[in-house]
Coordinates of C-alpha atoms in Angstrom, one line a residue:
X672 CA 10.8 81.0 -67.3
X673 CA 12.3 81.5 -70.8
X674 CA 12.1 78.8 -73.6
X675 CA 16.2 78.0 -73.2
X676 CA 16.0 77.3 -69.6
X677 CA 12.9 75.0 -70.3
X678 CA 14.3 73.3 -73.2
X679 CA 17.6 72.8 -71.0
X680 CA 15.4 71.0 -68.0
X681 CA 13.7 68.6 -70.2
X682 CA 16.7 67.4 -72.1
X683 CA 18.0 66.7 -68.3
X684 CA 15.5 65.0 -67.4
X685 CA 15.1 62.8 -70.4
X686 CA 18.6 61.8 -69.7
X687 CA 17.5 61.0 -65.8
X688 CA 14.8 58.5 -67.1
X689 CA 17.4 57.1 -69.9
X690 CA 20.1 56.3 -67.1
X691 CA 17.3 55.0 -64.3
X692 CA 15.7 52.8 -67.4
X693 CA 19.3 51.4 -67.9
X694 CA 20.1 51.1 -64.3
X695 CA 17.2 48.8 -63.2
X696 CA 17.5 47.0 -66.6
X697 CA 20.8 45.5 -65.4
X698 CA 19.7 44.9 -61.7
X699 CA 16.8 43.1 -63.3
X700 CA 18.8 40.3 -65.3
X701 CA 18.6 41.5 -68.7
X702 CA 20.9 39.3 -71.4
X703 CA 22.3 39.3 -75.1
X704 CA 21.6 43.1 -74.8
X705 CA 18.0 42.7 -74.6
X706 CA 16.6 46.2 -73.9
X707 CA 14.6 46.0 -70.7
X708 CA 11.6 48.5 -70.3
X709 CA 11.5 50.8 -67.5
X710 CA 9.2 49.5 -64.8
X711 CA 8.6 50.9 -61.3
X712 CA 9.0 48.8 -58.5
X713 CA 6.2 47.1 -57.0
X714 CA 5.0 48.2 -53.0
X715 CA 6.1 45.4 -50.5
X716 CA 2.7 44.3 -49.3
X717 CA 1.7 44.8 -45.6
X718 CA 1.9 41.9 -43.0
X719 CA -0.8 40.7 -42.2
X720 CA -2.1 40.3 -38.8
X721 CA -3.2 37.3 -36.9
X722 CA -7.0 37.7 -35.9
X723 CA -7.3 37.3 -32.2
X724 CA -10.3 35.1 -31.7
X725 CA -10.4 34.5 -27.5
X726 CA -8.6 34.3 -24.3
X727 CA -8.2 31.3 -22.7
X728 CA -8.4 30.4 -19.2
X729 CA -4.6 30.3 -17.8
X730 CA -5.0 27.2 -16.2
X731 CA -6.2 25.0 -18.8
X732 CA -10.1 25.3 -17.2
X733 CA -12.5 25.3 -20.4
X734 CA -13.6 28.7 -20.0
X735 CA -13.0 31.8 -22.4
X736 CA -13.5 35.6 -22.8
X737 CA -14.4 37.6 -25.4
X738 CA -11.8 40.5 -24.1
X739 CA -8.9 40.4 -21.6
X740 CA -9.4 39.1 -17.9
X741 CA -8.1 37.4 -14.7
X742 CA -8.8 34.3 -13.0
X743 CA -9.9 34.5 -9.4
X744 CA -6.4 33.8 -8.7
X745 CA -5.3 37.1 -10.5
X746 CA -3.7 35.4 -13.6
X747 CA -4.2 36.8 -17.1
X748 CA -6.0 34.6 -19.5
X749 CA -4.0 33.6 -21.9
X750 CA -4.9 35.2 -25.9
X751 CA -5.5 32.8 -28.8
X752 CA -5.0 33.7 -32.4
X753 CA -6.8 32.3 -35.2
X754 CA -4.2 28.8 -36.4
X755 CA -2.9 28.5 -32.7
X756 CA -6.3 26.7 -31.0
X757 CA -6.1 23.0 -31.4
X758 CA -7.5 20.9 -33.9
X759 CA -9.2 18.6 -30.9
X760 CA -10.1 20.3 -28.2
X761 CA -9.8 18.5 -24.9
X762 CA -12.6 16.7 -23.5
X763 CA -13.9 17.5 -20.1
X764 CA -12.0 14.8 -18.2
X765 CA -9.2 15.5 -19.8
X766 CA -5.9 17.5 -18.4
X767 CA -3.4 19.6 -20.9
X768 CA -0.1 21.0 -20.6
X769 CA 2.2 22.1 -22.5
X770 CA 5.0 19.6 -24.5
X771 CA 7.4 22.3 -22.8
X772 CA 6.4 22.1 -19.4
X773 CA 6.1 19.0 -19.4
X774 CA 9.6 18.1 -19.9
X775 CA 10.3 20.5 -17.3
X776 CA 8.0 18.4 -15.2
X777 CA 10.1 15.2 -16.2
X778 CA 7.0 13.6 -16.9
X779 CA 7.7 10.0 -17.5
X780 CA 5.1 7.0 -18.6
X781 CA 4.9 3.4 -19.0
X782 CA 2.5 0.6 -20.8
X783 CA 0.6 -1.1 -18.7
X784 CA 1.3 -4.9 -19.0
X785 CA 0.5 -8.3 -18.8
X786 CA 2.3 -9.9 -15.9
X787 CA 2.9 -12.4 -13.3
X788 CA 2.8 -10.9 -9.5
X789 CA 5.0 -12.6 -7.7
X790 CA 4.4 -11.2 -4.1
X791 CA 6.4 -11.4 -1.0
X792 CA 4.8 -10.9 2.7
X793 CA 7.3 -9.8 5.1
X794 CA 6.6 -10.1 8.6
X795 CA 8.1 -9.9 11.8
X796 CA 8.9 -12.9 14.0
X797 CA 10.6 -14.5 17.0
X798 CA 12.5 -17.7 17.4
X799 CA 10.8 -20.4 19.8
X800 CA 11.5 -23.7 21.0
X801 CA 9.4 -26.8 19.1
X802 CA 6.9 -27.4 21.6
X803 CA 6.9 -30.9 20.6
X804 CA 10.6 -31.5 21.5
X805 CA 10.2 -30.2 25.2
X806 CA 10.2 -32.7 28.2
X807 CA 9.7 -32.0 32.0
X808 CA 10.9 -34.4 34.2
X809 CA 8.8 -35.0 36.9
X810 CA 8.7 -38.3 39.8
X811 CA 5.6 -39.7 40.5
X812 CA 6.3 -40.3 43.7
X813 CA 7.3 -38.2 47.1
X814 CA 10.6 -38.3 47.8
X815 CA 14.1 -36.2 48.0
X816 CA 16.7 -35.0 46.1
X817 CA 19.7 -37.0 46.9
X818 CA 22.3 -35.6 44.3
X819 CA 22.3 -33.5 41.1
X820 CA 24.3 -34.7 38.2
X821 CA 23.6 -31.7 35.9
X822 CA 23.4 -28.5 38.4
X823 CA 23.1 -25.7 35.6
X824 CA 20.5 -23.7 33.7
X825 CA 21.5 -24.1 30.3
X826 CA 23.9 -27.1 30.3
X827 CA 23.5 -29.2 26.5
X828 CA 22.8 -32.8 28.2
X829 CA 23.0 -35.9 25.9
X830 CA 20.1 -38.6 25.6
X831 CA 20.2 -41.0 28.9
X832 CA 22.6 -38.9 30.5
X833 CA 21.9 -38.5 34.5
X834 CA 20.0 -35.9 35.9
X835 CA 19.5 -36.5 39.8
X836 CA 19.4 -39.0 42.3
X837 CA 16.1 -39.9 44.7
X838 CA 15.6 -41.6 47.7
X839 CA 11.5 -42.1 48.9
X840 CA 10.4 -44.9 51.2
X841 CA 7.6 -45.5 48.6
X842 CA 10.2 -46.6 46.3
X843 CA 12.5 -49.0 47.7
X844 CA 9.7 -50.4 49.6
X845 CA 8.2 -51.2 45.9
X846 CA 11.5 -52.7 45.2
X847 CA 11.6 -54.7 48.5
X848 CA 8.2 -55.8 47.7
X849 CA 9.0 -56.8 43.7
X850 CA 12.4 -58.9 44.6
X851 CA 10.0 -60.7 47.6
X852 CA 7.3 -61.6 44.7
X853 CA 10.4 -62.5 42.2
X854 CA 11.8 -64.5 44.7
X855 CA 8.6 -66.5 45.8
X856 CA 7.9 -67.1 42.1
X857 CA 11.2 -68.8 41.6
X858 CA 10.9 -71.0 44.7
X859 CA 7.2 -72.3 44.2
X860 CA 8.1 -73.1 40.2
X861 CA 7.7 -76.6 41.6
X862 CA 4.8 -76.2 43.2
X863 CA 1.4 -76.8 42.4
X864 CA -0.2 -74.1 39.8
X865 CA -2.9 -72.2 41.9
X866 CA 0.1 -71.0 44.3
X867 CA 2.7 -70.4 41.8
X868 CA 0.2 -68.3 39.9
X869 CA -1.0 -66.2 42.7
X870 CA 3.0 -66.1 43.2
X871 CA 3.7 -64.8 40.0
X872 CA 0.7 -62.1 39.9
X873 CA 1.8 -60.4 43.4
X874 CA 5.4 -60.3 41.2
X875 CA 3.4 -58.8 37.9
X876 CA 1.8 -56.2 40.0
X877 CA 4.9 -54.8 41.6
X878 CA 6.9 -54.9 38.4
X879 CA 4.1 -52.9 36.8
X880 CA 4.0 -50.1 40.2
X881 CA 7.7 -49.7 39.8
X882 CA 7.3 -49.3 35.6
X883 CA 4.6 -47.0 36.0
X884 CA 7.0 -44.7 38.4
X885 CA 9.4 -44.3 35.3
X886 CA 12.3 -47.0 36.6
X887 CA 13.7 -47.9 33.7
X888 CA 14.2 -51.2 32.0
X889 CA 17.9 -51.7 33.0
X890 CA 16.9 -50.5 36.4
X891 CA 13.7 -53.3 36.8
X892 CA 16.9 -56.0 35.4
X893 CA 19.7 -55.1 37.7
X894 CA 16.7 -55.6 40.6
X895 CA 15.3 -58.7 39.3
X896 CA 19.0 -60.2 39.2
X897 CA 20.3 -59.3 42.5
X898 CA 17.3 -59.0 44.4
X899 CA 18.7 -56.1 46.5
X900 CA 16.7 -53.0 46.8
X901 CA 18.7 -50.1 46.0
X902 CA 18.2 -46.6 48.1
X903 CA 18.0 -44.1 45.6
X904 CA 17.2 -43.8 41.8
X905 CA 18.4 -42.1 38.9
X906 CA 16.8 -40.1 36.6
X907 CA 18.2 -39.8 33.2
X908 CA 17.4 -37.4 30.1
X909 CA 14.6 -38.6 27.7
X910 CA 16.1 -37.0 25.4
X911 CA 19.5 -34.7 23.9
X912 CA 18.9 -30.8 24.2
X913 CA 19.1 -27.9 26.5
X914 CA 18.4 -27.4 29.9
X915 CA 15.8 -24.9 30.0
X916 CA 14.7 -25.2 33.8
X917 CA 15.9 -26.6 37.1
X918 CA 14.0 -26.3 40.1
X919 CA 16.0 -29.2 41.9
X920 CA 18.2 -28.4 44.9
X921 CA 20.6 -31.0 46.8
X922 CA 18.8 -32.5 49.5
X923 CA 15.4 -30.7 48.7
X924 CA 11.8 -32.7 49.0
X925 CA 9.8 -32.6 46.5
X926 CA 5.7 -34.0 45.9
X927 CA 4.6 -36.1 43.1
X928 CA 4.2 -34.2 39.6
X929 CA 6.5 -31.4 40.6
X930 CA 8.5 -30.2 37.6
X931 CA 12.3 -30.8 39.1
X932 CA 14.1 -30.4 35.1
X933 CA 13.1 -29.0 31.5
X934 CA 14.7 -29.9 28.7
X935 CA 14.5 -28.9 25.1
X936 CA 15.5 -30.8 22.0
X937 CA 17.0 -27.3 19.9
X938 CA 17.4 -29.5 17.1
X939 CA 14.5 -27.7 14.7
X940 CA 12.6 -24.6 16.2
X941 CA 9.4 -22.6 14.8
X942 CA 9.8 -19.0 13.6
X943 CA 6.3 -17.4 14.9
X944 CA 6.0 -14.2 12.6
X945 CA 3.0 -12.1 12.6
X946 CA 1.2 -11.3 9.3
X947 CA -0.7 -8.3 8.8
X948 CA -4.6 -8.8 8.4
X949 CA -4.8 -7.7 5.2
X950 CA -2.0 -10.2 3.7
X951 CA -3.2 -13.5 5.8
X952 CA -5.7 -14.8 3.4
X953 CA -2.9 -15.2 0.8
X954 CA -0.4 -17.5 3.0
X955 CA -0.9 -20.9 2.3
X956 CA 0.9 -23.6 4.3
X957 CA 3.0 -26.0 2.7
X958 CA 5.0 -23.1 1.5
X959 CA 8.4 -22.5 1.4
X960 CA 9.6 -19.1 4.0
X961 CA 13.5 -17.4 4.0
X962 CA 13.8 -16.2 7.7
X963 CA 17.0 -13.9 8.2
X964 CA 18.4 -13.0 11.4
X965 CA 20.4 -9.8 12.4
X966 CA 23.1 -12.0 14.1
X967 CA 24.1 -13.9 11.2
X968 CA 23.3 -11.1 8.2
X969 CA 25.0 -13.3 5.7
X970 CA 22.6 -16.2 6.4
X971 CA 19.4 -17.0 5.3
X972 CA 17.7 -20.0 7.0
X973 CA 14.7 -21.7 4.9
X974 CA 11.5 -23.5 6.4
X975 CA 8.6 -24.3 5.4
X976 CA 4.9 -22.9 7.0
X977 CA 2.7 -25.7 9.1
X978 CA 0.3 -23.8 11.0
X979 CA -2.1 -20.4 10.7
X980 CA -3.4 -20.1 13.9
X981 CA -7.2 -19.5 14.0
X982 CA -6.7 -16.3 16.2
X983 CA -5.9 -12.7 15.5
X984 CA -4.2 -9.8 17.8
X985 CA -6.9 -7.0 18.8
X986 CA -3.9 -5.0 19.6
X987 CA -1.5 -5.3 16.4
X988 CA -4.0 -6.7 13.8
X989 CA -2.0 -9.6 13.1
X990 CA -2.5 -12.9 12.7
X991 CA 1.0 -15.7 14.2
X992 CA 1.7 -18.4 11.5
X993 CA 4.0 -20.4 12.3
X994 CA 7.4 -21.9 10.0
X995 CA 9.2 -25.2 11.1
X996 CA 13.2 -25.1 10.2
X997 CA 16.2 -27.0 11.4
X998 CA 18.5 -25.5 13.5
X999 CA 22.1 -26.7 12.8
X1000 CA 24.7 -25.9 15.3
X1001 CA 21.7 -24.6 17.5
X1002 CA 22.9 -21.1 16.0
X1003 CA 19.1 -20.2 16.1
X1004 CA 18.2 -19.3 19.9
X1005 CA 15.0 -19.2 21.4
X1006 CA 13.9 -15.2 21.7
X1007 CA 15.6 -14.3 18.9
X1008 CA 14.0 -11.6 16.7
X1009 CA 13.7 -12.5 12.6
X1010 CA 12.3 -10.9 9.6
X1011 CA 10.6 -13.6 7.5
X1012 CA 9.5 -13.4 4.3
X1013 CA 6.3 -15.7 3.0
X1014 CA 5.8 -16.1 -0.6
X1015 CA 2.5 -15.8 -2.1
X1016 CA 1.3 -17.7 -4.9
X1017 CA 0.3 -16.1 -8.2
X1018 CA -3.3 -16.4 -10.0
X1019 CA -1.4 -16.2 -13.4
X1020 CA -1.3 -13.1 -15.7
X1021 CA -2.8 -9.7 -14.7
X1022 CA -2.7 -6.4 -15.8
X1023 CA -0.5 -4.2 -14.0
X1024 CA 0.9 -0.8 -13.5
X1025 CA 4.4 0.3 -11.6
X1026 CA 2.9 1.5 -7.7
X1027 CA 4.4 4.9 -8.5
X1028 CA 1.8 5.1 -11.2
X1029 CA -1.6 5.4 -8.5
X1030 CA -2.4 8.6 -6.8
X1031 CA -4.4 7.5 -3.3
X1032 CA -6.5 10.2 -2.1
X1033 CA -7.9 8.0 0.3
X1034 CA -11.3 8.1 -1.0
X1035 CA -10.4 7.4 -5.1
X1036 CA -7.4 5.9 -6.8
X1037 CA -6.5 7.3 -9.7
X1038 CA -3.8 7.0 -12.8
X1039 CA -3.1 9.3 -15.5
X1040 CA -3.3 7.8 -18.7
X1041 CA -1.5 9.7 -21.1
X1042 CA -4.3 9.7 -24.5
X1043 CA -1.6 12.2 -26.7
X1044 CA 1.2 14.4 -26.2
X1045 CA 0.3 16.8 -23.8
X1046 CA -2.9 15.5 -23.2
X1047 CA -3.6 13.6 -20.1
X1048 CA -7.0 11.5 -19.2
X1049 CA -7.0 10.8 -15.3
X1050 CA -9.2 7.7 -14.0
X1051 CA -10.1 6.3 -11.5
X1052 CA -9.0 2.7 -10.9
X1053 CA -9.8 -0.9 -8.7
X1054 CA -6.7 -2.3 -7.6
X1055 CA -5.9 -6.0 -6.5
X1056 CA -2.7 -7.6 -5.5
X1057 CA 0.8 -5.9 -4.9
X1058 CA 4.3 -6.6 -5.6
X1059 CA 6.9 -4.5 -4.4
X1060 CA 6.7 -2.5 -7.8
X1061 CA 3.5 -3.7 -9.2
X1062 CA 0.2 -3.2 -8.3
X1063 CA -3.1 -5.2 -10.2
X1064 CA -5.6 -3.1 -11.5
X1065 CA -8.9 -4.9 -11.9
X1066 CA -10.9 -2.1 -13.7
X1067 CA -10.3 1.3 -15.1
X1068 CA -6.7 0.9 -17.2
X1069 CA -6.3 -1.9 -20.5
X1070 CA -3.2 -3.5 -21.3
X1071 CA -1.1 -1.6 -23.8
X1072 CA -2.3 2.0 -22.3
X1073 CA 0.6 4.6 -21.5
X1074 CA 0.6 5.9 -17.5
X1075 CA 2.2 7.9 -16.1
X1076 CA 5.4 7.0 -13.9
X1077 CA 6.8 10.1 -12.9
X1078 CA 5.9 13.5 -11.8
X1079 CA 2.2 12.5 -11.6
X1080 CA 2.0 14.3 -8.2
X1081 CA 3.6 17.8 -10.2
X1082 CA 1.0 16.9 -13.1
X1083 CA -2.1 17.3 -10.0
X1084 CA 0.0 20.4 -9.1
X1085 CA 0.1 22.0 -12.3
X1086 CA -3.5 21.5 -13.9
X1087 CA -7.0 21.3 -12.1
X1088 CA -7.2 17.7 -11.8
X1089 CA -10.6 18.0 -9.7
X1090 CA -11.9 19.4 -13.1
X1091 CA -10.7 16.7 -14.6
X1092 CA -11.8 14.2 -12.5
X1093 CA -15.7 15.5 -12.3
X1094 CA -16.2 14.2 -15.5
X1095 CA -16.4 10.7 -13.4
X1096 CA -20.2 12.0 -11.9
X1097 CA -21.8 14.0 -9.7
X1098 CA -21.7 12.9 -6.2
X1099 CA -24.0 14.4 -3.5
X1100 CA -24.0 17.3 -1.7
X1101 CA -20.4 18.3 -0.1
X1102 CA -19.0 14.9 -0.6
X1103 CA -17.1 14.2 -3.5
X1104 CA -15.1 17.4 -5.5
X1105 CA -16.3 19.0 -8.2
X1106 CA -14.6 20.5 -12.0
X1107 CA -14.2 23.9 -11.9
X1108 CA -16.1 24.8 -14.5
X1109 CA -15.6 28.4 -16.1
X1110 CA -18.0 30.8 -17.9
X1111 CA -19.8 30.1 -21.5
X1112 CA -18.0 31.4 -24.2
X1113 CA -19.1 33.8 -26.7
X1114 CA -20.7 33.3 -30.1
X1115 CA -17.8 34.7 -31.8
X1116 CA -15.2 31.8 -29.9
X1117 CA -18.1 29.0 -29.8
X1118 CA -16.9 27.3 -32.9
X1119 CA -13.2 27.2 -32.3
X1120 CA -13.6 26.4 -28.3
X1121 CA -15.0 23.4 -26.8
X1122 CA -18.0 24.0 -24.2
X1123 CA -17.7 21.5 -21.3
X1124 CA -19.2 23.8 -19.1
X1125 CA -22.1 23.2 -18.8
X1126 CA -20.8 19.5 -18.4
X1127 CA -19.2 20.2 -15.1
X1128 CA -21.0 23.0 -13.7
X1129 CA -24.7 23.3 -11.6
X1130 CA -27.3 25.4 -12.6
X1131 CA -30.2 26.9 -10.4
X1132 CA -32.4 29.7 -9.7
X1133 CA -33.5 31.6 -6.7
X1134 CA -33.6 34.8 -4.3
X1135 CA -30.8 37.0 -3.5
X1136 CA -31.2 37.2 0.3
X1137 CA -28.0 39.1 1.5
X1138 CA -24.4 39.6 0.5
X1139 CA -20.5 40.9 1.4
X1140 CA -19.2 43.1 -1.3
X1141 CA -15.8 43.0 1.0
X1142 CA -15.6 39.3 1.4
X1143 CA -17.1 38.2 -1.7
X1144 CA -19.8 35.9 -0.6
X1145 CA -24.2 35.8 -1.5
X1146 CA -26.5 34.3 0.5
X1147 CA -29.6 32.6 -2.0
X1148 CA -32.4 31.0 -1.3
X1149 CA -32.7 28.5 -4.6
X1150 CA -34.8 25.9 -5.4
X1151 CA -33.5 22.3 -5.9
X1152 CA -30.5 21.9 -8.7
X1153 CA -31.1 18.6 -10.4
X1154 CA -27.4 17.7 -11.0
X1155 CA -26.7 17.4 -7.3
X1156 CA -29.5 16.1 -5.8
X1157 CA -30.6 18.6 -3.6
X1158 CA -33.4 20.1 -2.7
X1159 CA -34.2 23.7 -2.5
X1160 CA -32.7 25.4 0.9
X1161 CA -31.1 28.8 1.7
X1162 CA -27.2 28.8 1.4
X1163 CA -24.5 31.0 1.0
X1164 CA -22.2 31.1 -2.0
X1165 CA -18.5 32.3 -2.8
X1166 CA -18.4 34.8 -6.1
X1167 CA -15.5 33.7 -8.4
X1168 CA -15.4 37.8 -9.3
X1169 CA -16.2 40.8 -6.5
X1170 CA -17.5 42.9 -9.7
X1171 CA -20.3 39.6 -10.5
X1172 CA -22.7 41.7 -7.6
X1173 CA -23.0 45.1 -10.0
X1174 CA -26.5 45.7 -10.4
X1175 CA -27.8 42.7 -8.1
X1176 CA -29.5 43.8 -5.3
X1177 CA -31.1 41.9 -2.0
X1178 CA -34.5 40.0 -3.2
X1179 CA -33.9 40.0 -6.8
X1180 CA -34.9 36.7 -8.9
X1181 CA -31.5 35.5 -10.8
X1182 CA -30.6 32.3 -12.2
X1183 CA -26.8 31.5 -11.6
X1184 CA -23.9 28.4 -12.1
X1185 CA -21.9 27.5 -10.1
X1186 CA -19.0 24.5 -9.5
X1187 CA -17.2 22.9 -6.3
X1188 CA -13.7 24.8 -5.9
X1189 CA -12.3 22.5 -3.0
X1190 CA -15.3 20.3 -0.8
X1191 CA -17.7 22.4 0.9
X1192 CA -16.7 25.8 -1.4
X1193 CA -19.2 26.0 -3.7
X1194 CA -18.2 29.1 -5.9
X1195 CA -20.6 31.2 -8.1
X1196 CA -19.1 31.7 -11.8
X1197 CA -22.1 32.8 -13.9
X1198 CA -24.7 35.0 -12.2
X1199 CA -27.8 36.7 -14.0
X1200 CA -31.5 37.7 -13.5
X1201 CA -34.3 35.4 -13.9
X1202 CA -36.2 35.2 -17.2
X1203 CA -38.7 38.5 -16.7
X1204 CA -36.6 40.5 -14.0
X1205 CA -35.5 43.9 -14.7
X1206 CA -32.1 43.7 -13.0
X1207 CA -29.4 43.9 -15.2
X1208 CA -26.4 41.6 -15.2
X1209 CA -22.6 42.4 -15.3
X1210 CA -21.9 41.3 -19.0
X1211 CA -18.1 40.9 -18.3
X1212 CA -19.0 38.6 -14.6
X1213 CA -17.1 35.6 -15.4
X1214 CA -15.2 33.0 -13.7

């Protein structure tokens, strides 16, 4: 290259660097014609990448993994970068889902309070007649029926009103027999006193036989007066009501005591209901009952109880208690079905939870108290007295703690509530379920994860006797695992992971954990060999 061709490049690119100074001069701000140096433009720095520190069991189980894996259920854990793991770990007992799924869930909660239960028993009853206000009317004498005044089941009579006419020999030889005596008493008032008096009992005594065979006051007069015994007699009603029976035909005999007429006084009637065992000890009589009936569905009739009865139905459990109420215009009829409702008095303020609130295995009751967003503590509860939306709970929740209300049952669905609810205790072998506990962690994740584990699983040692690669299952022969209770025996095992049985071989001394998947699965999650055996271990087994 010659010197004019070099000396034309440079000036060039002196120029260049003059223009590019100016340029970025003006893009960077300069003012009042300030030169501005020429500066190259700094390197955007590289983004930095979050440091993955675990993966996280999927279903919110306290088990992690150093590297990527699947649950027994074939879902990938979940990866956790360094500023995403909580700043409080759950505890064991405790249940965590997401804020996002659960609003999706439509979780809903509600403080338990301080409140008055005021609790109605409903029951089932039937309408019956006062047993007090029924009357049979019955001669005490033989006789016959001469002619019936009221002919007709069911025919209202009024009080006094005739029944039936009688004729017997027994009775108007009675009334021959009195108007003789009345008679001789009358004629010998002038006579001395021993004959008058003997007279006047003859009289007494016949009076009294004719009284005693119900003839009634008027009847005993109108005999006295005209001396003249009449043929027949009439019965009358002792009292207004029904007639509920008639046996009595025209011209039929009849012995003495025979029942001829019933009637009942519908006046008042009892409602009989039948309470449940479980409710009886709380109905108190003296109380006041609403009784409804499906004839008249805008009434509602009130009574008030009288009577428990002493005895209870084998066959329904339930115990009769009776409730008095007055029956105008007789609209209540005997036989009539009613649904009856018996309050219960209250024992004051208790602390309370809405019934939707309680999940009922059978065995445990439990309620999910809510202890943060997202976070949800399940225990297990004693319960008292009901309402129709209240239930007392005597231990396990305080006043002022959030439950939850709504989509408690979803809640169970999504998370491993049997983890959850292990933290209660251990109960003995196949009884009670167990948390599904997962795997240790690593060193590396030790500090950022928490390690209930070894809270919720069972850890023994033993003898491999046989296994099924295929169906996933090892027979051991271990010795007695403290945490349950039981003593050494020979028992076969489900493995959380098919690949856990690499390098394990029939009769080999390992040590192994294990947890209660559902009662009576007890699933192997941790398997190794026993301090001093040479078998090797999967390093990745895992839950």
């Amino acid at each position: 290259m010659n010197k004019g061709a070099g000396l034309t490049i440079g000036v060039i690119a002196v120029a260049v660097a003059a223009g590019s100074g100016y340029w970025l001069g003006g893009r960077g701000g300069a003012s009042h014609g300030d030169a501005v140096p020429v500066a190259s433009a700094p390197a955007e720095p590289a983004k930095k990448e979050k440091k993955l520190l675990f993966y996280r069991n999927p279903m919110g189980l306290p088990d992690t993994s150093p590297v990527p894996k699947k649950d027994p259920m074939g879902m990938d854990y979940i990866a956790v970068y360094e500023g995403e793991q909580d700043e409080e770990p759950a505890s064991a007992n405790q249940i965590k889902i997401s804020t996002e799924k659960v609003q999706k869930l439509g979780v809903r909660t509600e403080v338990a309070q301080l409140r008055v239960l005021d609790k109605v028993v409903r029951a089932a009853g039937r309408i019956e007649p006062d047993e007090r206000r029924i009357y049979a009317i019955s001669p005490k004498f033989e006789g016959y029926v001469e002619r019936l005044h009221v002919n007709v089941t069911g025919q209202p009579v009024g009080k006094g009103q005739p029944l039936f006419e009688v004729y017997s020999p027994e009775l108007v030889s009675a009334q021959r027999e009195y108007s003789i005596a009345a008679q001789g008493v009358e004629s010998l008032k002038d006579a001395g006193g021993q004959a008058r008096d003997g007279m006047k009992q003859l009289a007494d005594s016949s009076l009294l036989r004719l009284k005693n065979w119900d003839i009634s006051e008027e009847q005993v007069k109108a005999l006295a007066k005209s001396g003249e015994a009449r043929r027949t007699l009439t019965f009358r009603s002792p009292v207004a009501g029904i007639v509920t029976e008639k046996k009595a035909l025209q011209g039929m005999r009849f012995m003495p005591g025979e029942a001829l007429y019933q009637v009942a006084d519908l006046s008042a009637v009892w409602v009989v209901a039948d309470v449940f065992e479980q409710d009886i000890g709380q109905v108190k009589t003296g109380a006041k009952a609403k009784v409804k009936i499906n004839a008249y569905p805008d009434k509602v009739f009130e009574g008030t109880i009288t009577y428990v009865y002493p005895t209870l139905k084998a066959e329904t459990r339930t115990v009769p208690v009776r409730v008095e109420l007055p029956n105008p215009g007789q609209l209540l009829k005997p036989a009539m079905f009613a649904q009856v409702e018996l309050p219960v008095g209250a024992k004051g303020e208790v602390v309370t939870v809405p019934t939707s609130a309680v999940i009922d295995s059978g065995t445990r009751r439990i309620v999910l108290v809510q202890a943060k967003e997202g976070r949800f503590e399940p225990r297990e509860v004693k319960l008292g007295q009901r309402s129709d939306n209240y239930v007392e709970v005597l231990d396990g929740v305080k006043d002022g703690e959030p439950v939850v209300v709504a989509a408690n049952f979803l809640i169970d669905a999504e998370s491993n509530l049997k983890a959850a609810v292990g933290g209660f205790g251990h109960a003995s072998h196949g009884s009670k379920p167990k948390p599904e506990a997962g795997a240790p962690v690593d060193e590396h994740a030790a500090h950022q994860a928490a390690k209930p584990a070894a809270a919720v699983g069972h850890q023994a040692e033993g003898t491999v006797e046989a296994f099924d690669a295929k169906a996933g299952t090892i027979s051991i022969a271990h010795g007695p695992v403290a945490s349950l209770k039981w003593p050494g025996m020979t028992m076969e095992f489900t493995l959380a992971n098919a690949a856990m049985l690499s390098g394990i071989k029939p009769g080999a001394a390992i040590s192994f954990e294990f947890v209660e998947r559902k009662p009576g699965e007890w699933v192997i999650t941790v398997i190794k060999p026993a301090a001093g055996n040479a078998v090797a271990a999967n390093p990745h087994a895992g839950h």
